[in-house]
XYZ file of C-alpha atoms in Angstrom:
447
model
C -137.648 34.866 -3.040
C -133.893 35.416 -2.898
C -131.862 35.770 -5.915
C -132.588 32.820 -8.120
C -130.546 33.262 -11.192
C -126.689 32.958 -10.888
C -124.030 33.813 -13.366
C -125.158 31.224 -15.822
C -128.918 30.542 -15.255
C -130.590 28.666 -12.304
C -128.494 25.738 -11.080
C -128.453 23.467 -7.955
C -128.939 19.901 -6.763
C -131.526 18.310 -9.057
C -134.732 17.421 -6.982
C -133.144 19.184 -4.072
C -132.599 22.936 -4.785
C -133.892 22.587 -8.398
C -137.322 20.863 -8.348
C -140.018 20.009 -10.871
C -142.226 22.506 -9.249
C -139.636 25.323 -9.674
C -138.889 24.475 -13.290
C -142.651 24.467 -14.081
C -143.080 28.079 -12.603
C -139.793 29.229 -14.060
C -141.082 28.157 -17.483
C -144.302 29.823 -16.986
C -142.816 33.018 -15.685
C -140.251 33.118 -18.493
C -143.021 32.769 -21.111
C -144.798 35.777 -19.693
C -141.809 38.087 -19.618
C -140.139 37.051 -22.748
C -143.040 36.370 -25.080
C -144.495 39.665 -26.552
C -144.875 41.531 -29.859
C -145.728 38.245 -31.750
C -146.885 38.945 -35.186
C -150.673 38.579 -35.841
C -151.584 35.082 -36.647
C -148.251 33.709 -35.370
C -148.247 31.719 -32.259
C -145.505 32.224 -29.659
C -142.707 29.640 -29.907
C -139.929 28.173 -27.656
C -137.450 25.634 -28.002
C -136.112 23.322 -25.264
C -133.056 21.259 -25.314
C -131.063 19.401 -22.570
C -128.002 17.306 -21.792
C -127.864 13.745 -20.774
C -128.256 13.844 -16.952
C -131.253 11.521 -15.965
C -132.521 14.453 -14.051
C -132.888 16.469 -17.260
C -135.837 14.149 -18.371
C -138.173 15.352 -15.519
C -137.022 18.783 -15.585
C -137.437 19.187 -19.257
C -141.183 17.955 -18.965
C -141.707 20.435 -16.084
C -140.355 23.318 -18.048
C -142.138 22.344 -21.043
C -145.493 22.209 -19.020
C -144.754 25.742 -17.648
C -144.263 27.116 -21.217
C -147.365 25.490 -22.731
C -149.574 26.410 -19.824
C -148.604 29.992 -20.488
C -149.869 29.571 -24.064
C -146.449 28.939 -25.914
C -145.848 26.435 -28.345
C -142.843 24.221 -27.781
C -140.445 22.374 -29.919
C -138.603 19.647 -27.973
C -135.028 19.445 -29.329
C -134.102 16.712 -26.789
C -130.373 16.093 -26.187
C -128.310 18.899 -27.942
C -125.397 21.235 -26.671
C -126.143 24.517 -25.345
C -124.850 26.412 -28.356
C -126.980 24.026 -30.540
C -130.206 25.500 -28.608
C -129.012 29.069 -29.117
C -128.456 28.377 -32.811
C -131.822 26.863 -33.287
C -133.484 29.600 -31.105
C -132.216 31.954 -33.917
C -132.748 29.927 -36.960
C -136.312 28.794 -35.970
C -137.255 32.370 -34.922
C -138.352 31.376 -31.477
C -139.352 33.790 -28.938
C -137.167 31.984 -26.267
C -134.824 29.014 -25.676
C -134.268 26.827 -22.718
C -131.368 24.649 -21.918
C -131.467 22.099 -19.172
C -127.883 21.471 -18.056
C -125.360 22.172 -15.421
C -122.547 22.178 -17.865
C -119.258 20.921 -16.408
C -120.838 20.251 -12.841
C -121.161 16.615 -11.507
C -124.135 14.482 -12.573
C -126.269 15.262 -9.390
C -126.561 19.042 -10.135
C -128.821 20.383 -12.988
C -129.641 23.771 -14.305
C -132.032 25.907 -16.445
C -130.496 28.537 -18.862
C -132.839 30.891 -20.515
C -132.047 32.572 -23.956
C -133.844 35.351 -25.615
C -134.707 36.011 -29.430
C -131.742 35.357 -31.511
C -130.251 32.924 -28.986
C -128.568 35.506 -26.733
C -128.278 35.264 -22.872
C -130.505 37.390 -20.940
C -129.347 40.424 -19.025
C -129.738 41.036 -15.340
C -132.884 43.278 -15.722
C -134.768 40.615 -17.654
C -133.778 37.856 -15.069
C -135.081 40.030 -12.297
C -138.297 40.477 -14.158
C -138.648 36.674 -14.498
C -138.134 36.376 -10.784
C -140.753 38.879 -10.021
C -143.192 37.352 -12.408
C -142.640 33.928 -10.509
C -143.990 35.726 -7.324
C -146.968 37.252 -9.242
C -149.575 34.526 -10.096
C -151.891 35.461 -13.093
C -154.839 33.780 -14.868
C -153.401 31.425 -17.534
C -155.061 30.569 -20.944
C -157.470 27.803 -21.459
C -159.034 25.755 -24.329
C -157.308 26.421 -27.673
C -155.185 29.026 -26.196
C -152.815 26.763 -24.379
C -149.480 25.671 -26.056
C -148.762 22.804 -28.167
C -145.701 20.568 -27.697
C -143.905 18.777 -30.544
C -140.810 16.904 -31.033
C -138.312 18.471 -33.328
C -137.001 15.814 -35.724
C -133.901 17.453 -37.322
C -132.062 18.700 -34.238
C -128.779 16.943 -34.884
C -128.799 17.231 -38.597
C -129.573 20.994 -38.448
C -126.793 21.813 -35.894
C -124.292 19.658 -37.520
C -124.843 21.203 -40.855
C -124.529 24.801 -39.137
C -121.027 23.619 -37.822
C -119.626 22.403 -41.073
C -120.919 25.445 -42.847
C -118.548 27.506 -40.601
C -115.588 26.013 -42.532
C -116.544 28.096 -45.602
C -116.139 24.733 -47.757
C -112.824 23.728 -46.374
C -112.497 20.048 -46.055
C -110.477 18.502 -43.058
C -109.551 15.198 -44.770
C -106.196 13.918 -43.730
C -106.571 14.882 -40.112
C -107.299 12.294 -37.313
C -108.552 13.448 -34.089
C -109.911 12.144 -30.853
C -113.075 13.709 -29.577
C -114.133 13.457 -25.860
C -117.840 14.130 -25.579
C -118.014 13.952 -21.736
C -120.889 11.349 -22.091
C -122.799 14.564 -22.611
C -124.807 16.529 -25.109
C -122.389 16.256 -27.796
C -122.125 12.616 -28.038
C -124.073 12.170 -31.161
C -123.781 15.534 -32.976
C -119.977 16.135 -32.183
C -118.450 13.022 -33.921
C -121.180 13.519 -36.887
C -120.110 17.146 -37.635
C -116.306 16.415 -37.462
C -116.752 13.367 -39.667
C -118.905 15.351 -41.907
C -116.254 17.901 -42.517
C -113.847 15.198 -43.574
C -111.890 14.423 -40.461
C -111.150 10.943 -39.241
C -112.928 10.896 -35.962
C -112.114 8.596 -32.707
C -114.978 9.385 -30.309
C -114.629 8.621 -26.650
C -116.862 9.635 -23.802
C -119.683 9.006 -26.182
C -121.814 6.358 -24.248
C -123.926 8.342 -21.930
C -126.130 6.406 -19.508
C -127.700 9.306 -17.565
C -125.269 8.995 -14.658
C -121.692 9.224 -16.336
C -121.688 12.746 -17.481
C -118.408 14.634 -16.937
C -117.176 11.398 -14.945
C -113.388 11.005 -15.494
C -113.741 12.473 -19.009
C -114.458 15.665 -21.061
C -112.859 19.051 -20.340
C -112.687 18.602 -16.624
C -110.446 15.561 -16.927
C -108.234 15.201 -19.939
C -106.501 12.117 -18.989
C -108.548 9.745 -21.094
C -108.223 12.121 -24.043
C -104.455 12.356 -23.622
C -104.212 8.544 -23.400
C -106.419 8.034 -26.624
C -104.440 10.696 -28.592
C -101.162 8.845 -27.960
C -102.667 5.266 -28.210
C -104.022 6.066 -31.826
C -101.224 8.618 -33.041
C -103.878 11.322 -33.750
C -103.092 14.779 -34.852
C -104.812 16.360 -31.795
C -107.627 15.627 -29.322
C -110.551 17.874 -28.245
C -112.536 17.510 -25.092
C -115.986 19.163 -24.490
C -117.845 19.546 -21.291
C -121.302 18.149 -20.485
C -123.223 20.850 -22.464
C -120.417 21.325 -24.995
C -120.206 24.980 -24.841
C -116.371 24.862 -23.787
C -113.372 22.959 -25.310
C -109.838 22.210 -24.231
C -107.329 20.272 -26.419
C -104.144 18.250 -26.293
C -101.650 18.088 -29.225
C -100.126 15.009 -30.688
C -97.613 14.696 -28.028
C -100.213 14.692 -25.413
C -99.463 18.235 -23.932
C -102.494 20.250 -22.867
C -103.636 23.195 -24.942
C -105.862 25.502 -22.800
C -108.351 28.096 -23.565
C -105.766 30.940 -23.728
C -103.817 29.163 -26.245
C -106.942 28.343 -28.453
C -108.146 31.937 -28.235
C -104.607 33.104 -29.418
C -104.282 30.788 -32.231
C -107.902 31.446 -33.569
C -107.476 35.225 -33.007
C -104.321 35.037 -35.374
C -106.317 32.862 -37.743
C -108.987 35.451 -38.106
C -106.536 38.342 -38.437
C -104.635 36.517 -41.088
C -107.912 36.128 -43.040
C -108.823 39.846 -42.507
C -111.838 38.852 -40.241
C -110.606 39.991 -36.812
C -112.791 43.234 -36.295
C -110.412 46.035 -35.246
C -107.663 43.441 -34.533
C -109.104 42.800 -31.124
C -109.549 39.739 -28.843
C -111.816 39.906 -25.796
C -110.764 38.018 -22.736
C -111.487 38.086 -18.995
C -108.908 39.476 -16.496
C -107.927 35.822 -15.384
C -106.376 35.056 -18.814
C -102.656 34.394 -18.444
C -100.135 37.131 -19.136
C -98.500 34.922 -21.729
C -101.529 35.564 -23.900
C -101.080 39.114 -23.677
C -97.566 38.992 -24.729
C -98.390 36.623 -27.747
C -101.238 39.015 -28.920
C -98.748 42.194 -28.542
C -96.226 40.230 -30.813
C -99.059 39.395 -33.371
C -100.436 43.187 -33.476
C -103.540 42.241 -31.771
C -105.243 44.160 -29.049
C -106.575 42.582 -26.104
C -109.809 44.016 -24.353
C -110.294 42.777 -20.870
C -113.578 42.233 -18.865
C -114.787 40.759 -15.492
C -114.616 36.964 -15.138
C -117.595 35.351 -16.676
C -118.345 34.488 -20.348
C -121.599 36.741 -20.189
C -119.217 39.691 -19.539
C -117.244 38.758 -22.601
C -120.292 38.412 -24.618
C -121.520 41.884 -23.600
C -118.249 43.331 -24.470
C -118.110 41.560 -27.925
C -121.611 42.757 -28.742
C -121.092 46.348 -27.631
C -117.794 46.611 -29.548
C -118.693 44.425 -32.572
C -115.534 42.268 -32.000
C -115.167 38.876 -33.534
C -113.779 36.543 -30.959
C -113.496 36.322 -27.094
C -113.499 33.747 -24.386
C -111.945 32.449 -21.180
C -108.976 30.440 -20.063
C -111.512 27.584 -19.034
C -112.250 26.939 -22.721
C -115.199 29.088 -23.486
C -114.489 30.475 -26.963
C -117.047 32.631 -28.642
C -116.750 33.097 -32.320
C -119.155 35.929 -32.989
C -119.407 35.329 -36.761
C -121.016 31.986 -36.070
C -122.365 31.772 -32.675
C -124.052 33.759 -29.793
C -122.438 31.776 -27.059
C -119.347 29.427 -26.360
C -119.253 26.472 -28.596
C -116.939 23.598 -28.071
C -117.550 21.719 -31.363
C -117.231 25.109 -33.408
C -113.927 25.773 -31.668
C -112.374 22.243 -32.406
C -113.509 22.668 -36.037
C -111.940 26.094 -36.374
C -108.748 24.925 -34.780
C -108.596 22.069 -37.160
C -109.171 24.424 -40.080
C -106.116 26.446 -38.896
C -103.941 23.234 -38.810
C -105.251 22.288 -42.279
C -104.835 25.827 -43.946
C -101.271 26.354 -42.383
C -99.989 22.639 -42.446
C -98.796 23.269 -38.892
C -99.358 20.965 -35.759
C -101.483 22.078 -32.981
C -98.178 22.106 -30.837
C -96.633 24.644 -33.306
C -99.793 26.865 -33.388
C -100.060 26.890 -29.660
C -96.349 27.699 -29.029
C -96.620 31.499 -29.063
C -98.404 31.501 -25.886
C -95.831 30.967 -23.188
C -97.779 30.558 -20.015
C -96.400 32.267 -16.783
C -96.664 30.479 -13.533
C -99.933 31.661 -11.918
C -100.738 31.566 -8.243
C -104.055 32.219 -6.683
C -104.442 32.739 -2.883
C -107.979 33.059 -1.264
C -107.865 35.328 1.859
C -111.280 34.644 3.731
C -112.608 36.532 6.803
C -111.916 39.967 5.445
C -113.836 43.050 4.382
C -114.145 42.565 0.707
C -115.529 46.229 0.344
C -112.240 47.768 1.309
C -109.682 46.629 -1.421
C -109.099 50.393 -2.099
C -107.156 50.596 1.190
C -104.311 52.807 0.513
C -101.702 50.638 2.167
C -102.766 47.538 0.138
C -102.837 49.589 -3.021
C -99.224 50.679 -2.365
C -98.257 47.159 -1.737
C -99.755 45.836 -4.890
C -98.170 48.795 -6.898
C -94.746 47.834 -5.297
C -95.244 44.306 -6.420
C -96.219 45.269 -10.011
C -93.316 47.559 -10.350
C -90.858 45.039 -9.154
C -92.411 42.222 -11.596
C -92.457 44.795 -14.470
C -93.524 43.372 -17.886
C -92.582 39.822 -16.682
C -95.483 39.483 -14.311
C -98.913 40.961 -12.911
C -100.972 41.299 -9.701
C -104.665 41.065 -9.567
C -106.946 41.477 -6.542
C -110.730 40.407 -6.705
C -113.177 40.829 -4.092
C -115.842 37.897 -3.948
C -119.174 38.903 -4.909
C -120.982 36.656 -2.175
C -118.791 36.148 0.643
C -116.050 37.935 2.972
C -113.093 36.897 0.734
C -110.374 38.543 -1.496
C -108.624 36.526 -4.014
C -104.857 37.430 -4.619
C -103.634 36.360 -8.170
C -100.010 36.709 -9.150
C -98.137 35.790 -12.316
C -94.335 35.661 -12.393
C -91.391 34.308 -14.411
C -91.246 31.365 -11.929
C -93.579 29.402 -9.664
C -91.613 30.271 -6.401
C -91.549 33.913 -7.229
C -95.353 34.042 -7.805
C -96.058 32.098 -4.656
C -93.783 34.471 -2.560
C -95.480 37.678 -4.127
C -98.850 36.218 -3.605
C -98.223 35.193 -0.065
C -96.767 38.586 0.824
C -99.949 40.445 -0.609
C -102.097 38.007 1.141
C -100.573 38.916 4.481
C -101.255 42.447 3.726
C -104.812 41.797 2.882
C -105.323 39.947 6.242
C -103.799 42.794 8.216
C -105.492 45.826 6.452
C -109.082 44.195 5.793
C -109.513 42.187 8.873
C -113.205 42.043 10.026
């Protein structure tokens, strides 16, 4: 078997790459690898949740069958956001959690994410062990040793209560917001949690039919959100994706507030309350330089990681840091969650608005985004980005830009391609520098 797990679980075309048979064997293998050390007299336990894709129904049953066949009891959470599964994995002291979702991908795709005890994502070594187990058949339990499967009745209530509790008793009365649920996993719990916190909620994208997830809505398409905010005169609007682990926003004027701006305002909020550990924010190398400037001015240190929320999580856990995330809207608030949580992000942004009496536009203003240009250069040797001439060209470009811009070279992990990213004070300047460096990449790294 080739590498099965990607950067965020197993993902592919449902019933094409990702079949019921694969899901069943993945569930059975995951049970064998992740279940161990169960206390005497306690049966191993897994929780399984999904988003609203129609393919999630058969994939859920297949995964559950695999887990139960390996002797694991299963609580079916049914439709719930990814961070809700992570929370309930921890709260219910489950040995593992499973999320069936392809996040922001189009409806035909689906995926399977596995979580270990405490609701944490798995590291590469554990994923490799699960893949190996799939290739190693063993005798399965029989009789009374097979797993039991039970629906969990209070999924939405429990997760909603957890979200509201993150506000430490603060009420959001007086705030009117639009929430775009992407016709996905947040369609029920999202409006419920925000309303329980006191906000007036105008939900859109809250009528899933199994086919319309992420279609012209949610964090991948903010047009419907922007229109609804302006139409209703709302204070702000928030959009999550299909599994609600990311969030983007628009202010009362309809302007987009991206992940960098949300991270910045939440980091400042934590610092003001004395809850920002070591005054540090964790972001990936793709975060805009404007974020770095804003954090410098606020007295907050920025710790950078490779691209991917799993690397942000690893850094946060190793450093004990409070907050991290990505420009795409993955915001991880370590005091309340083990993964990105779009609804938690929305609630905490609203809390900052409530505590300060300032609009979302005012709170987002310190991050002045620099124009960013990304040029992909295919057909090159991605293993030779340490070429001396190329590095000299990069250094010259960085010196010319100074503190007003930056250059980043990234080799693709899977194909002969190098990405050149440049930020500069103006779009034409960023494009000029990026195009020039791309030419050097082609000349020096040609295959």
